[in-house]
PDB file of C-alpha atoms in Angstrom:
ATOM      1  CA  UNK A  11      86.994  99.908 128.823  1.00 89.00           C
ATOM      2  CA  UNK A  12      89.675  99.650 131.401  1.00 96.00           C
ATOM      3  CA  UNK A  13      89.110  99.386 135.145  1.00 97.00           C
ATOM      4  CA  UNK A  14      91.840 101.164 137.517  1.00 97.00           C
ATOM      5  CA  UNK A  15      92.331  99.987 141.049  1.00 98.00           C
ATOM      6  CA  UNK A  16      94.495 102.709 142.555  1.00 98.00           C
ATOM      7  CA  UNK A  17      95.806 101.186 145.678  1.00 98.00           C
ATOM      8  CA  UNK A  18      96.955 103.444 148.343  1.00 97.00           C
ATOM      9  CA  UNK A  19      99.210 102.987 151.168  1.00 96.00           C
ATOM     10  CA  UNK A  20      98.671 105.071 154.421  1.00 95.00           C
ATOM     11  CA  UNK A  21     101.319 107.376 155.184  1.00 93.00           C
ATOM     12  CA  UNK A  22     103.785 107.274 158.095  1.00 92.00           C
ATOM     13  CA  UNK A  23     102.173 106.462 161.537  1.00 91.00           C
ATOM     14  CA  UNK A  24     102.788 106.797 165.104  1.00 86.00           C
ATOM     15  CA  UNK A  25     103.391 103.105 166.137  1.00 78.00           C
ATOM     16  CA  UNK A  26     101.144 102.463 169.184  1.00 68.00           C
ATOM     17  CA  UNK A  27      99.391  98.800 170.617  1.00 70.00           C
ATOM     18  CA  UNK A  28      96.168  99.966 168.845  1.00 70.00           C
ATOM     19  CA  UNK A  29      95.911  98.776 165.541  1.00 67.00           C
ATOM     20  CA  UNK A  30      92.776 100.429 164.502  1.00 78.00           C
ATOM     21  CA  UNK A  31      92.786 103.979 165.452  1.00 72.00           C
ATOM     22  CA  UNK A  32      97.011 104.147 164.912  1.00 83.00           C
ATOM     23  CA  UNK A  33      97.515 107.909 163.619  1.00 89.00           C
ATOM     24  CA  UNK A  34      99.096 109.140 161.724  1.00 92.00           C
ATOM     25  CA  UNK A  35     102.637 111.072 162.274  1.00 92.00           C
ATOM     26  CA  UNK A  36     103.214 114.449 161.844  1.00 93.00           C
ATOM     27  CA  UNK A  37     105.008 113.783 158.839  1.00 92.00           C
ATOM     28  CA  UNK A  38     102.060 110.969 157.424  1.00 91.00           C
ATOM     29  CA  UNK A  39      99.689 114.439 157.649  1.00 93.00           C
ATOM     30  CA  UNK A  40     102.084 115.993 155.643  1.00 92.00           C
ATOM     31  CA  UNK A  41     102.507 113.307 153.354  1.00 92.00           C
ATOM     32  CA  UNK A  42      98.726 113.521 152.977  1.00 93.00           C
ATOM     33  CA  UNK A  43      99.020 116.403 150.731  1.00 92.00           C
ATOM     34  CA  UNK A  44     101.437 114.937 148.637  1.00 93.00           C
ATOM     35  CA  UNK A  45      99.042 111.646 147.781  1.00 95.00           C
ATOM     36  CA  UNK A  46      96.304 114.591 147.166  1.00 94.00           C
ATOM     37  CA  UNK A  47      98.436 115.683 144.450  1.00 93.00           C
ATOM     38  CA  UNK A  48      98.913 112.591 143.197  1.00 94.00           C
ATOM     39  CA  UNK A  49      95.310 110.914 142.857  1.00 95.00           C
ATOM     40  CA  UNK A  50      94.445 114.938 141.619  1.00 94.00           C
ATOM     41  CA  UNK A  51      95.873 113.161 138.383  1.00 92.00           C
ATOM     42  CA  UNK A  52      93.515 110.478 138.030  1.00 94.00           C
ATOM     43  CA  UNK A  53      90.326 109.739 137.128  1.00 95.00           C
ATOM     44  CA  UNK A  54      88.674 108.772 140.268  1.00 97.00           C
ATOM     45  CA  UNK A  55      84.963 107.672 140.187  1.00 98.00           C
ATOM     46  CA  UNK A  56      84.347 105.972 143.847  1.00 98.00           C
ATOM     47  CA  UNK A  57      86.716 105.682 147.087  1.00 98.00           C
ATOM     48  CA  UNK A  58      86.620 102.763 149.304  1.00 98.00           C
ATOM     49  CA  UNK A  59      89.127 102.037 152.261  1.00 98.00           C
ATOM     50  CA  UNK A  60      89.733  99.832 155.392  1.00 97.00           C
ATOM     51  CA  UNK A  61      88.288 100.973 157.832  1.00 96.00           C
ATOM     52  CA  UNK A  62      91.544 101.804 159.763  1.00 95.00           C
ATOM     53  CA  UNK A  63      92.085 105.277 160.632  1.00 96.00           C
ATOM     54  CA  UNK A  64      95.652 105.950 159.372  1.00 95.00           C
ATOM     55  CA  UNK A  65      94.106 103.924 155.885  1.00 97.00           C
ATOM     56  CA  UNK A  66      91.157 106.931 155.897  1.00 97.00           C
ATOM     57  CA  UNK A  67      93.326 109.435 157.017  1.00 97.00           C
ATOM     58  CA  UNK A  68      95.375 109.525 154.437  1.00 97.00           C
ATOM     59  CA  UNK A  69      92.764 109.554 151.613  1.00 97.00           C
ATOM     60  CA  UNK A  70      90.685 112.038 153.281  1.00 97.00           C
ATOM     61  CA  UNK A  71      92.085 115.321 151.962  1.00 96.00           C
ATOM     62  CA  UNK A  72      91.048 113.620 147.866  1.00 97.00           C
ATOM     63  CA  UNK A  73      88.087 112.782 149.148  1.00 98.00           C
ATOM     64  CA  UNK A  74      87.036 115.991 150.567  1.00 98.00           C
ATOM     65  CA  UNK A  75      88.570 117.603 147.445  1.00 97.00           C
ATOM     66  CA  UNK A  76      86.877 115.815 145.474  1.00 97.00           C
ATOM     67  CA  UNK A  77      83.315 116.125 147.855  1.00 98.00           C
ATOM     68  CA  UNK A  78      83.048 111.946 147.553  1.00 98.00           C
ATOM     69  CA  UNK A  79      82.284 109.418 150.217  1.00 98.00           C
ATOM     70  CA  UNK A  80      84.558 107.082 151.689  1.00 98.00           C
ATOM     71  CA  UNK A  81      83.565 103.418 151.532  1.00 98.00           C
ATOM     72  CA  UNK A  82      84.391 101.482 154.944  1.00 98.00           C
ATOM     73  CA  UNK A  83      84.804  98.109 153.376  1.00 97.00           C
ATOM     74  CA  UNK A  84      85.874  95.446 156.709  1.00 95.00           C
ATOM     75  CA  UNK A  85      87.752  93.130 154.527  1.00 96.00           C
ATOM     76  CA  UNK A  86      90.148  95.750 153.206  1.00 96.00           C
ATOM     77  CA  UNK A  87      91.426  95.490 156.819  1.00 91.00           C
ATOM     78  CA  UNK A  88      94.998  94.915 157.617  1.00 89.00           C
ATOM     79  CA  UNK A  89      96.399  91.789 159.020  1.00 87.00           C
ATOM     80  CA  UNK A  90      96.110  90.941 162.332  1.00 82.00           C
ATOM     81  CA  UNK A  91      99.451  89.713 163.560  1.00 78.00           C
ATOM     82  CA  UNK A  92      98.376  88.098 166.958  1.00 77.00           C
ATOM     83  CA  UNK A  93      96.283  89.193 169.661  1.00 69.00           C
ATOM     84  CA  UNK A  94      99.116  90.563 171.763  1.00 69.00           C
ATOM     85  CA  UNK A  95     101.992  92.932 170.411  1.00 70.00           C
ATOM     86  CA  UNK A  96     105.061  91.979 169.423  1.00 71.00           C
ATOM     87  CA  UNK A  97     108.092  93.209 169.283  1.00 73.00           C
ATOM     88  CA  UNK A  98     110.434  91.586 167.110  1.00 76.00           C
ATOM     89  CA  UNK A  99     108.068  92.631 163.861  1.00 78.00           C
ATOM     90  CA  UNK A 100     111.051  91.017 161.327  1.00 85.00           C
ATOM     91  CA  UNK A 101     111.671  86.919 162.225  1.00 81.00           C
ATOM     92  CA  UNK A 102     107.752  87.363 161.983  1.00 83.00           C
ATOM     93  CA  UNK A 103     107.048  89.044 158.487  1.00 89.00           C
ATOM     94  CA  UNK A 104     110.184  86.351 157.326  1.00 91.00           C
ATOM     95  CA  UNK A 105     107.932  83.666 158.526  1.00 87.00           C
ATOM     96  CA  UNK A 106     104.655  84.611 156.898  1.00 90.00           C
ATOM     97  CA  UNK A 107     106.626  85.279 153.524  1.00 92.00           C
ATOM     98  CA  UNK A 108     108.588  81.995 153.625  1.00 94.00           C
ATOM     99  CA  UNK A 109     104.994  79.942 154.292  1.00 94.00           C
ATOM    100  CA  UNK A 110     101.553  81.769 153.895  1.00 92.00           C
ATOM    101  CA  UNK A 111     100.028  79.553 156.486  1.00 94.00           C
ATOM    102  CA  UNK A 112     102.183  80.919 159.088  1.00 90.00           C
ATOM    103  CA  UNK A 113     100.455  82.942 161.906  1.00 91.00           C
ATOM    104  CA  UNK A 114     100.623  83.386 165.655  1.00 84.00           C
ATOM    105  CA  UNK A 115      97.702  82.853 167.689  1.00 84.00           C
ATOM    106  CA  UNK A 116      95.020  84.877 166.951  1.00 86.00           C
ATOM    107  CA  UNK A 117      96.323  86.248 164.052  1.00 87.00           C
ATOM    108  CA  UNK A 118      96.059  85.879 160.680  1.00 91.00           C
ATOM    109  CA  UNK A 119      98.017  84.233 157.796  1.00 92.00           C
ATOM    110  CA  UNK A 120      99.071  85.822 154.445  1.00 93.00           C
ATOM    111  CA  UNK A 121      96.602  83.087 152.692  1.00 95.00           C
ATOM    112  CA  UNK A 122      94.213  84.217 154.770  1.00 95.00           C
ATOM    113  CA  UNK A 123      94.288  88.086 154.340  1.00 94.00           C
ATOM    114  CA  UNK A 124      94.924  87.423 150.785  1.00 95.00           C
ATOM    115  CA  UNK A 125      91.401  85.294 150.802  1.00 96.00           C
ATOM    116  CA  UNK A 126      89.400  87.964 152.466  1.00 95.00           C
ATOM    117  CA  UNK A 127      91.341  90.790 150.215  1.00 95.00           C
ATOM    118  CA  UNK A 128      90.809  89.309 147.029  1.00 96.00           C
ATOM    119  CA  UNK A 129      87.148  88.702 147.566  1.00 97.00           C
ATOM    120  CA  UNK A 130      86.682  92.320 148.571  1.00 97.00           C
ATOM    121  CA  UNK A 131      88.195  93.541 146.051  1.00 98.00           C
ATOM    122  CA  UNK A 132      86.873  91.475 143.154  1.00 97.00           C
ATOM    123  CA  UNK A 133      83.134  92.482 144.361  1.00 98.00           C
ATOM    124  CA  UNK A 134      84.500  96.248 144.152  1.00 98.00           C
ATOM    125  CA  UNK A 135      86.263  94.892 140.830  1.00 98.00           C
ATOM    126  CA  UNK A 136      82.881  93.963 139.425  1.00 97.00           C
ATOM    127  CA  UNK A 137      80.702  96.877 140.577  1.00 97.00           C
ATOM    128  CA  UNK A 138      82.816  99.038 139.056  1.00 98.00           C
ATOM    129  CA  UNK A 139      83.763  98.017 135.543  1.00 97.00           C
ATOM    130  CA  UNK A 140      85.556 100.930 133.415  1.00 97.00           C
ATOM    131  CA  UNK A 141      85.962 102.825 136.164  1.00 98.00           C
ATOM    132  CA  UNK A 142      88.897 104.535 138.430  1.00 98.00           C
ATOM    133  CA  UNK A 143      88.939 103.372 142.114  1.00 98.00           C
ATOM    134  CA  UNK A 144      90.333 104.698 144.751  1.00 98.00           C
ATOM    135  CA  UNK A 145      91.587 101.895 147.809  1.00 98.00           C
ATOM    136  CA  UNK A 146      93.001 103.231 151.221  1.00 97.00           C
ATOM    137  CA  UNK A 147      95.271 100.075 152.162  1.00 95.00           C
ATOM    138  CA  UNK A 148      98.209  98.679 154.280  1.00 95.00           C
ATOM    139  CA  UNK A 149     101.287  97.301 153.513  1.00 93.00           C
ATOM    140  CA  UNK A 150     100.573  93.731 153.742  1.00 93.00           C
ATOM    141  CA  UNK A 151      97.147  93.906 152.344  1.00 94.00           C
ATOM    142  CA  UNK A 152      98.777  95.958 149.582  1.00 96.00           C
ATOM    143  CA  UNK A 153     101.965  93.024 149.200  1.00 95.00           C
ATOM    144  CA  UNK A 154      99.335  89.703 149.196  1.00 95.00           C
ATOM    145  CA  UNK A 155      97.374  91.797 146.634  1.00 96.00           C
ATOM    146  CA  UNK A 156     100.606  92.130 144.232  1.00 96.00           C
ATOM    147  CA  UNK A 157     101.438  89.014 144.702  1.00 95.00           C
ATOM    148  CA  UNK A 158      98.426  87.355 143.854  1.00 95.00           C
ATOM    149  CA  UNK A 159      98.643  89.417 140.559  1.00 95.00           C
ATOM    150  CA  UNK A 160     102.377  89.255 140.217  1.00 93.00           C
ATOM    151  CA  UNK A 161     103.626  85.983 141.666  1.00 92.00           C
ATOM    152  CA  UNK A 162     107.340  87.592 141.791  1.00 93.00           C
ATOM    153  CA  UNK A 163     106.178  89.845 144.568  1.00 93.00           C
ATOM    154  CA  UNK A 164     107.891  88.516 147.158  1.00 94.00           C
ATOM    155  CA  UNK A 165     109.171  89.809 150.865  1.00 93.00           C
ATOM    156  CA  UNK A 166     111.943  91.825 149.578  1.00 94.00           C
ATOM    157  CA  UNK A 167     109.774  93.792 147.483  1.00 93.00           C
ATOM    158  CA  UNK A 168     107.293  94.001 150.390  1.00 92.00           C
ATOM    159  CA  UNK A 169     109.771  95.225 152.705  1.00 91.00           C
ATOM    160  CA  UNK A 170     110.836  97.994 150.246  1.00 92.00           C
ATOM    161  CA  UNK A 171     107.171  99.302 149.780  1.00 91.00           C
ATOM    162  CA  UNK A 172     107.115 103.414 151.100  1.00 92.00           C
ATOM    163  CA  UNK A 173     105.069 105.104 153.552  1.00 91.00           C
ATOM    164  CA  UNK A 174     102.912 106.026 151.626  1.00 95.00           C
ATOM    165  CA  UNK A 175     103.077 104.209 148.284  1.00 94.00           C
ATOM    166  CA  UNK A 176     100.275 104.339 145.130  1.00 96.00           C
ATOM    167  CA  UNK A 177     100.201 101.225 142.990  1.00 96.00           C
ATOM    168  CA  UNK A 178      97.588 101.297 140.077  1.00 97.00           C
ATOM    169  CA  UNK A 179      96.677  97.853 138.831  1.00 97.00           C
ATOM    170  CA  UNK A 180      94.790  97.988 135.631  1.00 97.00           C
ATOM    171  CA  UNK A 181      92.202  95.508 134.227  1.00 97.00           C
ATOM    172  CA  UNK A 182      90.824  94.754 130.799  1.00 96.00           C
ATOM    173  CA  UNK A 183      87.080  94.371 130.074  1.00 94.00           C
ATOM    174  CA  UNK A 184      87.703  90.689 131.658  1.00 94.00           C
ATOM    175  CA  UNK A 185      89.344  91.800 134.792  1.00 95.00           C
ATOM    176  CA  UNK A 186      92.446  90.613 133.581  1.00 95.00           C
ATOM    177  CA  UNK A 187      95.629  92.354 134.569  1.00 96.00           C
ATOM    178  CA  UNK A 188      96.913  94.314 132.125  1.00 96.00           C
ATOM    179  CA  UNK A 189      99.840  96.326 134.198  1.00 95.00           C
ATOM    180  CA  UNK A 190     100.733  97.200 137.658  1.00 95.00           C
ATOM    181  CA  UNK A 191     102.905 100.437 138.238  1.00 93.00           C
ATOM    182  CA  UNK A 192     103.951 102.105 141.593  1.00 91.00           C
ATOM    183  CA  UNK A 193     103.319 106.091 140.920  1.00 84.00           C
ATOM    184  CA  UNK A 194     106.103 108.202 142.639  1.00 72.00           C
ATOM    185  CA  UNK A 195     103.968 111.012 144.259  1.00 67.00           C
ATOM    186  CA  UNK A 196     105.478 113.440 141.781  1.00 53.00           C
ATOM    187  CA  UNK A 197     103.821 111.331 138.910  1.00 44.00           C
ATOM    188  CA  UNK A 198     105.865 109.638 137.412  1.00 44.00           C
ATOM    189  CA  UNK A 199     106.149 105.659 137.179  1.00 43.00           C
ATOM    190  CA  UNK A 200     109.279 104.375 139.500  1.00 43.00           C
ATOM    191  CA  UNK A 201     108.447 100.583 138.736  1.00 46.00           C
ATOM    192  CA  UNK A 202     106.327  98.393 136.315  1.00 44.00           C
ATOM    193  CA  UNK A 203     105.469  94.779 137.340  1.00 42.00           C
TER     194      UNK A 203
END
């Protein structure tokens, strides 16, 4: 029986210093309804997320739809770029895409988000066998996580990832990928991997 990982990107945000609470905008609550919709056509059977507000925020209205818990999982965290903000966000996501390793101080590299990712999500992974799981993510959690299943996931495609965006990665009985698709929020499948 096939295992679903349905990967969810928070909606659009209000871009403040604070990383962790970050809300969402008024058009990320609207968006919420749309990504309602969506998951309303899948077969959900547990919902985990980081434990970001704008990552829970934008699952919330399934969840309460659907009267399930959210699992706060700490590893499905974003990134941490550095321990100050920056401003010039795009010589800095080059950087970490052109060599994994790359990271300012006190941040995080891609290898090292992907590390931390993967883990957490192959203990979900093998919890949950044959079943559909719900994941409220970020972008570059979401982007190390396609790559390390799709190797030609690279920066362009990173950079081209919507606010919000739904990616379901399906596994055989093995956990071995057996397709990745973005879902458009109206349903239908905009891009296979």
């Amino acid at each position: 029986m096939n295992t679903k990982l349905i990967m969810v990107r928070h909606a659009k945000v209000i871009y403040t210093e604070d990383d962790k609470s970050r809300e969402l905008s008024e058009e990320g609550k609207m968006q919420r309804k749309d990504v309602l919709e969506a998951l309303k056509r899948e077969n959900v059977d547990i919902i985990y997320s980081s434990p970001y507000k704008r990552a829970i925020d934008t699952i919330k209205l399934y969840a309460d739809f659907r009267n399930m818990a959210i699992n706060i999982v700490d590893n499905l965290r974003e990134r941490k770029v550095s321990d100050v903000f920056i401003d010039d966000f795009v010589p800095f996501s080059i950087n970490q895409w052109k060599d994994f390793n790359y990271k300012l101080n006190g941040g995080e590299s891609l290898n090292e988000v992907k590390d931390r990712g993967i883990k957490a999500i192959e203990n979900i992974l093998n919890k949950h066998r044959g079943k559909g799981i719900v994941v409220g993510t970020h972008g570059t959690f979401l982007g190390v996580l396609l790559n390390h299943y799709d190797s030609k996931f690279n920066y362009e495609d990173w950079k081209a990832l919507k606010m919000p965006a739904i990616f379901i990665i399906t596994f055989d009985d093995n956990l071995n990928v057996i397709d990745i698709e973005e879902t458009a929020l109206e349903g239908k499948c905009v891009k296979s991997v």
